[in-house]
Structures are given as structure tokens and as C-alpha cells.
PDB file of N, CA and C in Angstrom:
ATOM      1  N   ASP A   1       0.811  -1.122   0.007  1.00  0.00           N
ATOM      2  CA  ASP A   1      -0.061   0.010   0.005  1.00  0.00           C
ATOM      3  C   ASP A   1       0.911   1.239   0.031  1.00  0.00           C
ATOM      4  N   ALA A   2       0.688   2.117  -0.948  1.00  0.00           N
ATOM      5  CA  ALA A   2       1.501   3.284  -1.165  1.00  0.00           C
ATOM      6  C   ALA A   2       1.296   4.310   0.015  1.00  0.00           C
ATOM      7  N   ASP A   3       0.040   4.300   0.649  1.00  0.00           N
ATOM      8  CA  ASP A   3      -0.210   5.185   1.736  1.00  0.00           C
ATOM      9  C   ASP A   3       0.242   4.628   3.150  1.00  0.00           C
ATOM     10  N   GLY A   4       0.673   3.358   3.195  1.00  0.00           N
ATOM     11  CA  GLY A   4       0.961   2.810   4.515  1.00  0.00           C
ATOM     12  C   GLY A   4       2.380   3.134   4.882  1.00  0.00           C
ATOM     13  N   PRO A   5       2.845   2.673   6.089  1.00  0.00           N
ATOM     14  CA  PRO A   5       4.232   2.911   6.528  1.00  0.00           C
ATOM     15  C   PRO A   5       5.217   2.249   5.726  1.00  0.00           C
ATOM     16  N   GLN A   6       6.255   2.802   5.505  1.00  0.00           N
ATOM     17  CA  GLN A   6       7.402   2.049   4.657  1.00  0.00           C
ATOM     18  C   GLN A   6       8.233   1.162   5.743  1.00  0.00           C
ATOM     19  N   VAL A   7       8.472  -0.057   5.300  1.00  0.00           N
ATOM     20  CA  VAL A   7       9.306  -0.998   6.041  1.00  0.00           C
ATOM     21  C   VAL A   7      10.526  -1.011   5.408  1.00  0.00           C
ATOM     22  N   VAL A   8      11.607  -0.652   6.204  1.00  0.00           N
ATOM     23  CA  VAL A   8      12.934  -0.772   5.678  1.00  0.00           C
ATOM     24  C   VAL A   8      13.531  -2.029   6.186  1.00  0.00           C
ATOM     25  N   THR A   9      13.716  -3.090   5.224  1.00  0.00           N
ATOM     26  CA  THR A   9      14.210  -4.272   5.703  1.00  0.00           C
ATOM     27  C   THR A   9      15.770  -4.399   6.017  1.00  0.00           C
ATOM     28  N   TRP A  10      16.577  -3.415   5.414  1.00  0.00           N
ATOM     29  CA  TRP A  10      17.973  -3.468   5.552  1.00  0.00           C
ATOM     30  C   TRP A  10      18.359  -2.571   6.794  1.00  0.00           C
ATOM     31  N   ALA A  11      17.575  -1.905   7.403  1.00  0.00           N
ATOM     32  CA  ALA A  11      17.992  -1.199   8.600  1.00  0.00           C
ATOM     33  C   ALA A  11      18.369  -1.933   9.795  1.00  0.00           C
ATOM     34  N   ILE A  12      19.282  -1.427  10.593  1.00  0.00           N
ATOM     35  CA  ILE A  12      19.737  -2.094  11.777  1.00  0.00           C
ATOM     36  C   ILE A  12      18.901  -1.944  12.948  1.00  0.00           C
ATOM     37  N   SER A  13      18.323  -2.992  13.406  1.00  0.00           N
ATOM     38  CA  SER A  13      17.298  -2.858  14.554  1.00  0.00           C
ATOM     39  C   SER A  13      18.230  -2.550  15.814  1.00  0.00           C
ATOM     40  N   ALA A  14      17.428  -2.129  16.805  1.00  0.00           N
ATOM     41  CA  ALA A  14      18.132  -1.785  18.144  1.00  0.00           C
ATOM     42  C   ALA A  14      18.827  -3.032  18.636  1.00  0.00           C
ATOM     43  N   ASP A  15      18.191  -4.161  18.536  1.00  0.00           N
ATOM     44  CA  ASP A  15      18.738  -5.484  19.062  1.00  0.00           C
ATOM     45  C   ASP A  15      20.086  -5.745  18.293  1.00  0.00           C
ATOM     46  N   LEU A  16      20.063  -5.612  16.977  1.00  0.00           N
ATOM     47  CA  LEU A  16      21.278  -5.913  16.246  1.00  0.00           C
ATOM     48  C   LEU A  16      22.354  -4.878  16.645  1.00  0.00           C
ATOM     49  N   MET A  17      22.011  -3.699  16.762  1.00  0.00           N
ATOM     50  CA  MET A  17      22.913  -2.646  17.070  1.00  0.00           C
ATOM     51  C   MET A  17      23.661  -2.967  18.463  1.00  0.00           C
ATOM     52  N   ARG A  18      22.895  -3.527  19.361  1.00  0.00           N
ATOM     53  CA  ARG A  18      23.541  -3.896  20.727  1.00  0.00           C
ATOM     54  C   ARG A  18      24.512  -4.997  20.382  1.00  0.00           C
ATOM     55  N   ARG A  19      24.097  -5.983  19.604  1.00  0.00           N
ATOM     56  CA  ARG A  19      25.025  -7.062  19.257  1.00  0.00           C
ATOM     57  C   ARG A  19      26.310  -6.588  18.572  1.00  0.00           C
ATOM     58  N   TYR A  20      26.113  -5.674  17.659  1.00  0.00           N
ATOM     59  CA  TYR A  20      27.256  -5.177  16.915  1.00  0.00           C
ATOM     60  C   TYR A  20      28.232  -4.369  17.843  1.00  0.00           C
ATOM     61  N   ARG A  21      27.606  -3.580  18.778  1.00  0.00           N
ATOM     62  CA  ARG A  21      28.452  -2.881  19.707  1.00  0.00           C
ATOM     63  C   ARG A  21      29.204  -3.788  20.598  1.00  0.00           C
ATOM     64  N   THR A  22      28.575  -4.879  21.019  1.00  0.00           N
ATOM     65  CA  THR A  22      29.260  -5.812  21.866  1.00  0.00           C
ATOM     66  C   THR A  22      30.398  -6.468  21.142  1.00  0.00           C
ATOM     67  N   LEU A  23      30.109  -6.841  19.897  1.00  0.00           N
ATOM     68  CA  LEU A  23      31.290  -7.321  18.966  1.00  0.00           C
ATOM     69  C   LEU A  23      32.383  -6.334  18.777  1.00  0.00           C
ATOM     70  N   PHE A  24      32.052  -5.035  18.571  1.00  0.00           N
ATOM     71  CA  PHE A  24      33.019  -4.014  18.500  1.00  0.00           C
ATOM     72  C   PHE A  24      33.826  -3.947  19.702  1.00  0.00           C
ATOM     73  N   GLU A  25      33.245  -4.012  20.916  1.00  0.00           N
ATOM     74  CA  GLU A  25      33.967  -3.935  22.130  1.00  0.00           C
ATOM     75  C   GLU A  25      34.932  -5.091  22.373  1.00  0.00           C
ATOM     76  N   GLN A  26      34.438  -6.380  21.891  1.00  0.00           N
ATOM     77  CA  GLN A  26      35.305  -7.507  22.037  1.00  0.00           C
ATOM     78  C   GLN A  26      36.536  -7.426  21.362  1.00  0.00           C
ATOM     79  N   TYR A  27      36.618  -6.752  20.146  1.00  0.00           N
ATOM     80  CA  TYR A  27      37.814  -6.629  19.341  1.00  0.00           C
ATOM     81  C   TYR A  27      38.559  -5.293  19.734  1.00  0.00           C
ATOM     82  N   GLY A  28      37.931  -4.252  20.120  1.00  0.00           N
ATOM     83  CA  GLY A  28      38.510  -3.037  20.389  1.00  0.00           C
ATOM     84  C   GLY A  28      38.771  -2.582  21.800  1.00  0.00           C
ATOM     85  N   GLY A  29      37.956  -3.361  22.696  1.00  0.00           N
ATOM     86  CA  GLY A  29      38.012  -3.043  24.162  1.00  0.00           C
ATOM     87  C   GLY A  29      36.799  -2.104  24.380  1.00  0.00           C
ATOM     88  N   PRO A  30      36.376  -2.051  25.736  1.00  0.00           N
ATOM     89  CA  PRO A  30      35.126  -1.312  26.032  1.00  0.00           C
ATOM     90  C   PRO A  30      35.288   0.197  25.957  1.00  0.00           C
ATOM     91  N   SER A  31      36.545   0.692  25.899  1.00  0.00           N
ATOM     92  CA  SER A  31      36.668   2.220  25.797  1.00  0.00           C
ATOM     93  C   SER A  31      37.191   2.575  24.367  1.00  0.00           C
ATOM     94  N   ALA A  32      37.156   1.673  23.460  1.00  0.00           N
ATOM     95  CA  ALA A  32      37.738   1.951  22.088  1.00  0.00           C
ATOM     96  C   ALA A  32      36.768   2.883  21.364  1.00  0.00           C
ATOM     97  N   ASP A  33      37.244   3.821  20.706  1.00  0.00           N
ATOM     98  CA  ASP A  33      36.522   4.889  19.873  1.00  0.00           C
ATOM     99  C   ASP A  33      36.367   4.296  18.513  1.00  0.00           C
ATOM    100  N   VAL A  34      37.437   3.615  17.924  1.00  0.00           N
ATOM    101  CA  VAL A  34      37.511   3.012  16.603  1.00  0.00           C
ATOM    102  C   VAL A  34      38.213   1.639  16.670  1.00  0.00           C
ATOM    103  N   LEU A  35      37.939   0.939  15.556  1.00  0.00           N
ATOM    104  CA  LEU A  35      38.668  -0.317  15.338  1.00  0.00           C
ATOM    105  C   LEU A  35      39.618  -0.029  14.176  1.00  0.00           C
ATOM    106  N   SER A  36      40.788  -0.480  14.315  1.00  0.00           N
ATOM    107  CA  SER A  36      41.733  -0.412  13.120  1.00  0.00           C
ATOM    108  C   SER A  36      41.297  -1.351  11.994  1.00  0.00           C
ATOM    109  N   ALA A  37      41.896  -1.148  10.907  1.00  0.00           N
ATOM    110  CA  ALA A  37      41.534  -2.106   9.805  1.00  0.00           C
ATOM    111  C   ALA A  37      41.895  -3.515  10.179  1.00  0.00           C
ATOM    112  N   ASP A  38      42.988  -3.737  10.720  1.00  0.00           N
ATOM    113  CA  ASP A  38      43.298  -5.123  11.240  1.00  0.00           C
ATOM    114  C   ASP A  38      42.377  -5.699  12.208  1.00  0.00           C
ATOM    115  N   GLU A  39      41.991  -4.904  13.194  1.00  0.00           N
ATOM    116  CA  GLU A  39      41.021  -5.358  14.124  1.00  0.00           C
ATOM    117  C   GLU A  39      39.601  -5.785  13.453  1.00  0.00           C
ATOM    118  N   ALA A  40      39.140  -4.854  12.653  1.00  0.00           N
ATOM    119  CA  ALA A  40      37.819  -5.105  11.973  1.00  0.00           C
ATOM    120  C   ALA A  40      38.040  -6.203  10.985  1.00  0.00           C
ATOM    121  N   ARG A  41      39.097  -6.303  10.387  1.00  0.00           N
ATOM    122  CA  ARG A  41      39.236  -7.340   9.295  1.00  0.00           C
ATOM    123  C   ARG A  41      39.134  -8.757   9.937  1.00  0.00           C
ATOM    124  N   VAL A  42      39.531  -9.082  11.133  1.00  0.00           N
ATOM    125  CA  VAL A  42      39.361 -10.429  11.828  1.00  0.00           C
ATOM    126  C   VAL A  42      37.796 -10.733  11.788  1.00  0.00           C
ATOM    127  N   VAL A  43      36.997  -9.742  12.116  1.00  0.00           N
ATOM    128  CA  VAL A  43      35.516 -10.069  12.029  1.00  0.00           C
ATOM    129  C   VAL A  43      34.964 -10.193  10.657  1.00  0.00           C
ATOM    130  N   LEU A  44      35.353  -9.331   9.768  1.00  0.00           N
ATOM    131  CA  LEU A  44      34.754  -9.316   8.417  1.00  0.00           C
ATOM    132  C   LEU A  44      35.058 -10.412   7.626  1.00  0.00           C
ATOM    133  N   VAL A  45      36.404 -10.977   7.784  1.00  0.00           N
ATOM    134  CA  VAL A  45      36.719 -12.103   6.887  1.00  0.00           C
ATOM    135  C   VAL A  45      35.924 -13.408   7.301  1.00  0.00           C
ATOM    136  N   LYS A  46      35.422 -13.439   8.476  1.00  0.00           N
ATOM    137  CA  LYS A  46      34.659 -14.599   8.894  1.00  0.00           C
ATOM    138  C   LYS A  46      33.311 -14.775   8.103  1.00  0.00           C
ATOM    139  N   SER A  47      33.043 -13.732   7.313  1.00  0.00           N
ATOM    140  CA  SER A  47      31.758 -13.821   6.527  1.00  0.00           C
ATOM    141  C   SER A  47      32.032 -14.748   5.331  1.00  0.00           C
ATOM    142  N   GLY A  48      33.233 -14.942   4.885  1.00  0.00           N
ATOM    143  CA  GLY A  48      33.625 -15.819   3.752  1.00  0.00           C
ATOM    144  C   GLY A  48      33.415 -15.176   2.357  1.00  0.00           C
ATOM    145  N   LEU A  49      33.187 -13.705   2.367  1.00  0.00           N
ATOM    146  CA  LEU A  49      33.001 -13.109   1.143  1.00  0.00           C
ATOM    147  C   LEU A  49      34.455 -12.898   0.585  1.00  0.00           C
ATOM    148  N   PRO A  50      34.472 -12.787  -0.784  1.00  0.00           N
ATOM    149  CA  PRO A  50      35.768 -12.506  -1.392  1.00  0.00           C
ATOM    150  C   PRO A  50      36.270 -11.215  -1.060  1.00  0.00           C
ATOM    151  N   ASN A  51      37.613 -11.087  -1.061  1.00  0.00           N
ATOM    152  CA  ASN A  51      38.243  -9.839  -0.625  1.00  0.00           C
ATOM    153  C   ASN A  51      37.799  -8.651  -1.402  1.00  0.00           C
ATOM    154  N   PRO A  52      37.505  -8.718  -2.766  1.00  0.00           N
ATOM    155  CA  PRO A  52      37.088  -7.529  -3.481  1.00  0.00           C
ATOM    156  C   PRO A  52      35.733  -7.070  -2.796  1.00  0.00           C
ATOM    157  N   ASP A  53      34.811  -7.935  -2.493  1.00  0.00           N
ATOM    158  CA  ASP A  53      33.615  -7.559  -1.883  1.00  0.00           C
ATOM    159  C   ASP A  53      33.853  -6.901  -0.530  1.00  0.00           C
ATOM    160  N   LEU A  54      34.795  -7.435   0.225  1.00  0.00           N
ATOM    161  CA  LEU A  54      34.949  -6.963   1.553  1.00  0.00           C
ATOM    162  C   LEU A  54      35.649  -5.557   1.465  1.00  0.00           C
ATOM    163  N   ALA A  55      36.473  -5.352   0.423  1.00  0.00           N
ATOM    164  CA  ALA A  55      37.062  -3.966   0.291  1.00  0.00           C
ATOM    165  C   ALA A  55      35.958  -2.994  -0.104  1.00  0.00           C
ATOM    166  N   HIS A  56      35.025  -3.338  -0.948  1.00  0.00           N
ATOM    167  CA  HIS A  56      33.930  -2.516  -1.346  1.00  0.00           C
ATOM    168  C   HIS A  56      33.154  -2.201  -0.109  1.00  0.00           C
ATOM    169  N   ILE A  57      32.794  -3.164   0.687  1.00  0.00           N
ATOM    170  CA  ILE A  57      31.996  -2.908   1.962  1.00  0.00           C
ATOM    171  C   ILE A  57      32.751  -1.900   2.775  1.00  0.00           C
ATOM    172  N   TRP A  58      34.086  -2.164   2.956  1.00  0.00           N
ATOM    173  CA  TRP A  58      34.921  -1.270   3.827  1.00  0.00           C
ATOM    174  C   TRP A  58      34.803   0.259   3.228  1.00  0.00           C
ATOM    175  N   GLN A  59      34.860   0.321   1.845  1.00  0.00           N
ATOM    176  CA  GLN A  59      34.827   1.742   1.361  1.00  0.00           C
ATOM    177  C   GLN A  59      33.427   2.385   1.649  1.00  0.00           C
ATOM    178  N   LEU A  60      32.355   1.548   1.683  1.00  0.00           N
ATOM    179  CA  LEU A  60      31.091   2.113   1.930  1.00  0.00           C
ATOM    180  C   LEU A  60      30.881   2.353   3.395  1.00  0.00           C
ATOM    181  N   ALA A  61      31.465   1.688   4.311  1.00  0.00           N
ATOM    182  CA  ALA A  61      31.332   1.797   5.656  1.00  0.00           C
ATOM    183  C   ALA A  61      32.189   2.910   6.347  1.00  0.00           C
ATOM    184  N   ASP A  62      33.460   2.952   5.812  1.00  0.00           N
ATOM    185  CA  ASP A  62      34.448   3.902   6.418  1.00  0.00           C
ATOM    186  C   ASP A  62      34.083   5.283   5.726  1.00  0.00           C
ATOM    187  N   THR A  63      33.088   5.917   6.229  1.00  0.00           N
ATOM    188  CA  THR A  63      32.530   7.111   5.604  1.00  0.00           C
ATOM    189  C   THR A  63      33.531   8.278   5.503  1.00  0.00           C
ATOM    190  N   ASN A  64      34.429   8.408   6.421  1.00  0.00           N
ATOM    191  CA  ASN A  64      35.339   9.523   6.430  1.00  0.00           C
ATOM    192  C   ASN A  64      36.804   9.095   5.879  1.00  0.00           C
ATOM    193  N   GLY A  65      36.813   7.877   5.464  1.00  0.00           N
ATOM    194  CA  GLY A  65      38.096   7.365   4.714  1.00  0.00           C
ATOM    195  C   GLY A  65      39.281   7.483   5.654  1.00  0.00           C
ATOM    196  N   ASN A  66      39.162   7.300   6.880  1.00  0.00           N
ATOM    197  CA  ASN A  66      40.378   7.354   7.812  1.00  0.00           C
ATOM    198  C   ASN A  66      41.077   6.068   8.075  1.00  0.00           C
ATOM    199  N   GLY A  67      40.521   4.941   7.425  1.00  0.00           N
ATOM    200  CA  GLY A  67      41.109   3.633   7.614  1.00  0.00           C
ATOM    201  C   GLY A  67      40.741   2.867   9.023  1.00  0.00           C
ATOM    202  N   CYS A  68      39.885   3.586   9.678  1.00  0.00           N
ATOM    203  CA  CYS A  68      39.376   2.945  10.989  1.00  0.00           C
ATOM    204  C   CYS A  68      37.887   3.003  10.992  1.00  0.00           C
ATOM    205  N   LEU A  69      37.233   2.156  11.735  1.00  0.00           N
ATOM    206  CA  LEU A  69      35.664   2.140  11.817  1.00  0.00           C
ATOM    207  C   LEU A  69      35.258   2.489  13.241  1.00  0.00           C
ATOM    208  N   THR A  70      34.389   3.494  13.245  1.00  0.00           N
ATOM    209  CA  THR A  70      33.729   3.768  14.552  1.00  0.00           C
ATOM    210  C   THR A  70      32.741   2.661  14.741  1.00  0.00           C
ATOM    211  N   VAL A  71      32.063   2.685  15.929  1.00  0.00           N
ATOM    212  CA  VAL A  71      31.010   1.689  16.214  1.00  0.00           C
ATOM    213  C   VAL A  71      29.900   1.654  15.141  1.00  0.00           C
ATOM    214  N   GLY A  72      29.530   2.847  14.691  1.00  0.00           N
ATOM    215  CA  GLY A  72      28.406   2.974  13.721  1.00  0.00           C
ATOM    216  C   GLY A  72      28.892   2.450  12.320  1.00  0.00           C
ATOM    217  N   GLU A  73      30.115   2.851  12.038  1.00  0.00           N
ATOM    218  CA  GLU A  73      30.671   2.319  10.691  1.00  0.00           C
ATOM    219  C   GLU A  73      30.875   0.951  10.714  1.00  0.00           C
ATOM    220  N   PHE A  74      31.381   0.306  11.948  1.00  0.00           N
ATOM    221  CA  PHE A  74      31.503  -1.156  12.030  1.00  0.00           C
ATOM    222  C   PHE A  74      30.238  -1.796  11.950  1.00  0.00           C
ATOM    223  N   ALA A  75      29.241  -1.287  12.544  1.00  0.00           N
ATOM    224  CA  ALA A  75      27.966  -1.962  12.583  1.00  0.00           C
ATOM    225  C   ALA A  75      27.357  -2.000  11.105  1.00  0.00           C
ATOM    226  N   CYS A  76      27.537  -0.952  10.343  1.00  0.00           N
ATOM    227  CA  CYS A  76      27.232  -0.957   8.923  1.00  0.00           C
ATOM    228  C   CYS A  76      28.007  -2.045   8.120  1.00  0.00           C
ATOM    229  N   ALA A  77      29.351  -2.122   8.335  1.00  0.00           N
ATOM    230  CA  ALA A  77      30.043  -3.085   7.677  1.00  0.00           C
ATOM    231  C   ALA A  77      29.593  -4.416   7.966  1.00  0.00           C
ATOM    232  N   VAL A  78      29.438  -4.753   9.222  1.00  0.00           N
ATOM    233  CA  VAL A  78      29.006  -6.204   9.607  1.00  0.00           C
ATOM    234  C   VAL A  78      27.782  -6.447   9.196  1.00  0.00           C
ATOM    235  N   HIS A  79      26.767  -5.449   9.168  1.00  0.00           N
ATOM    236  CA  HIS A  79      25.380  -5.752   8.705  1.00  0.00           C
ATOM    237  C   HIS A  79      25.465  -6.038   7.232  1.00  0.00           C
ATOM    238  N   LEU A  80      26.314  -5.324   6.503  1.00  0.00           N
ATOM    239  CA  LEU A  80      26.401  -5.490   5.031  1.00  0.00           C
ATOM    240  C   LEU A  80      26.940  -6.909   4.696  1.00  0.00           C
ATOM    241  N   VAL A  81      27.951  -7.372   5.421  1.00  0.00           N
ATOM    242  CA  VAL A  81      28.430  -8.707   5.122  1.00  0.00           C
ATOM    243  C   VAL A  81      27.513  -9.777   5.510  1.00  0.00           C
ATOM    244  N   SER A  82      26.557  -9.482   6.436  1.00  0.00           N
ATOM    245  CA  SER A  82      25.522 -10.491   6.762  1.00  0.00           C
ATOM    246  C   SER A  82      24.359 -10.613   5.978  1.00  0.00           C
ATOM    247  N   LEU A  83      24.113  -9.552   4.987  1.00  0.00           N
ATOM    248  CA  LEU A  83      23.031  -9.621   4.203  1.00  0.00           C
ATOM    249  C   LEU A  83      22.999 -10.684   3.128  1.00  0.00           C
TER     250      LEU A  83
END
């Protein structure tokens, strides 16, 4: 229905965000502001996706291009590899 509410199926739910934050803290520590590329890579390669796909996802998630991922950027990357 065009008049009904739009459902966004790719959005990160609050529950998933909590899970991604916990995962972020496991690899970066509870006080970490960012994960380095090496820290994040450990998680992302577990997806089994080819390296070119992971590189593209990294480019999408690392919005400021600093080579590190904030918790929000990390959540985006992990969510994309899980779709």
C-alpha cells in the first residue's frame, strides 16, 4: 500500500545494534572509539566473502576514509556482510 508505513528491511534494529556494539567492544575493548583495519578485518573475513567484496563494503562503511571504523561504521560493515 503506497499510503501505509514504509518498512525498511535493511535497517539495523536496536537489538542488532547492541550485538554489533558488543562485537566491536570484544575486538577493540570497552573504551575503544574506533577499530583499526586489522581489528575489523578479523571479524569481516569470517563472512567468507571474497576480498574485493570486503574491500567494497569497507569503502562504503568507512565514511570519512580514515582507515578505521567507529562503532556505527563497524555496525554498517558487519550488517552488510551479513545480508
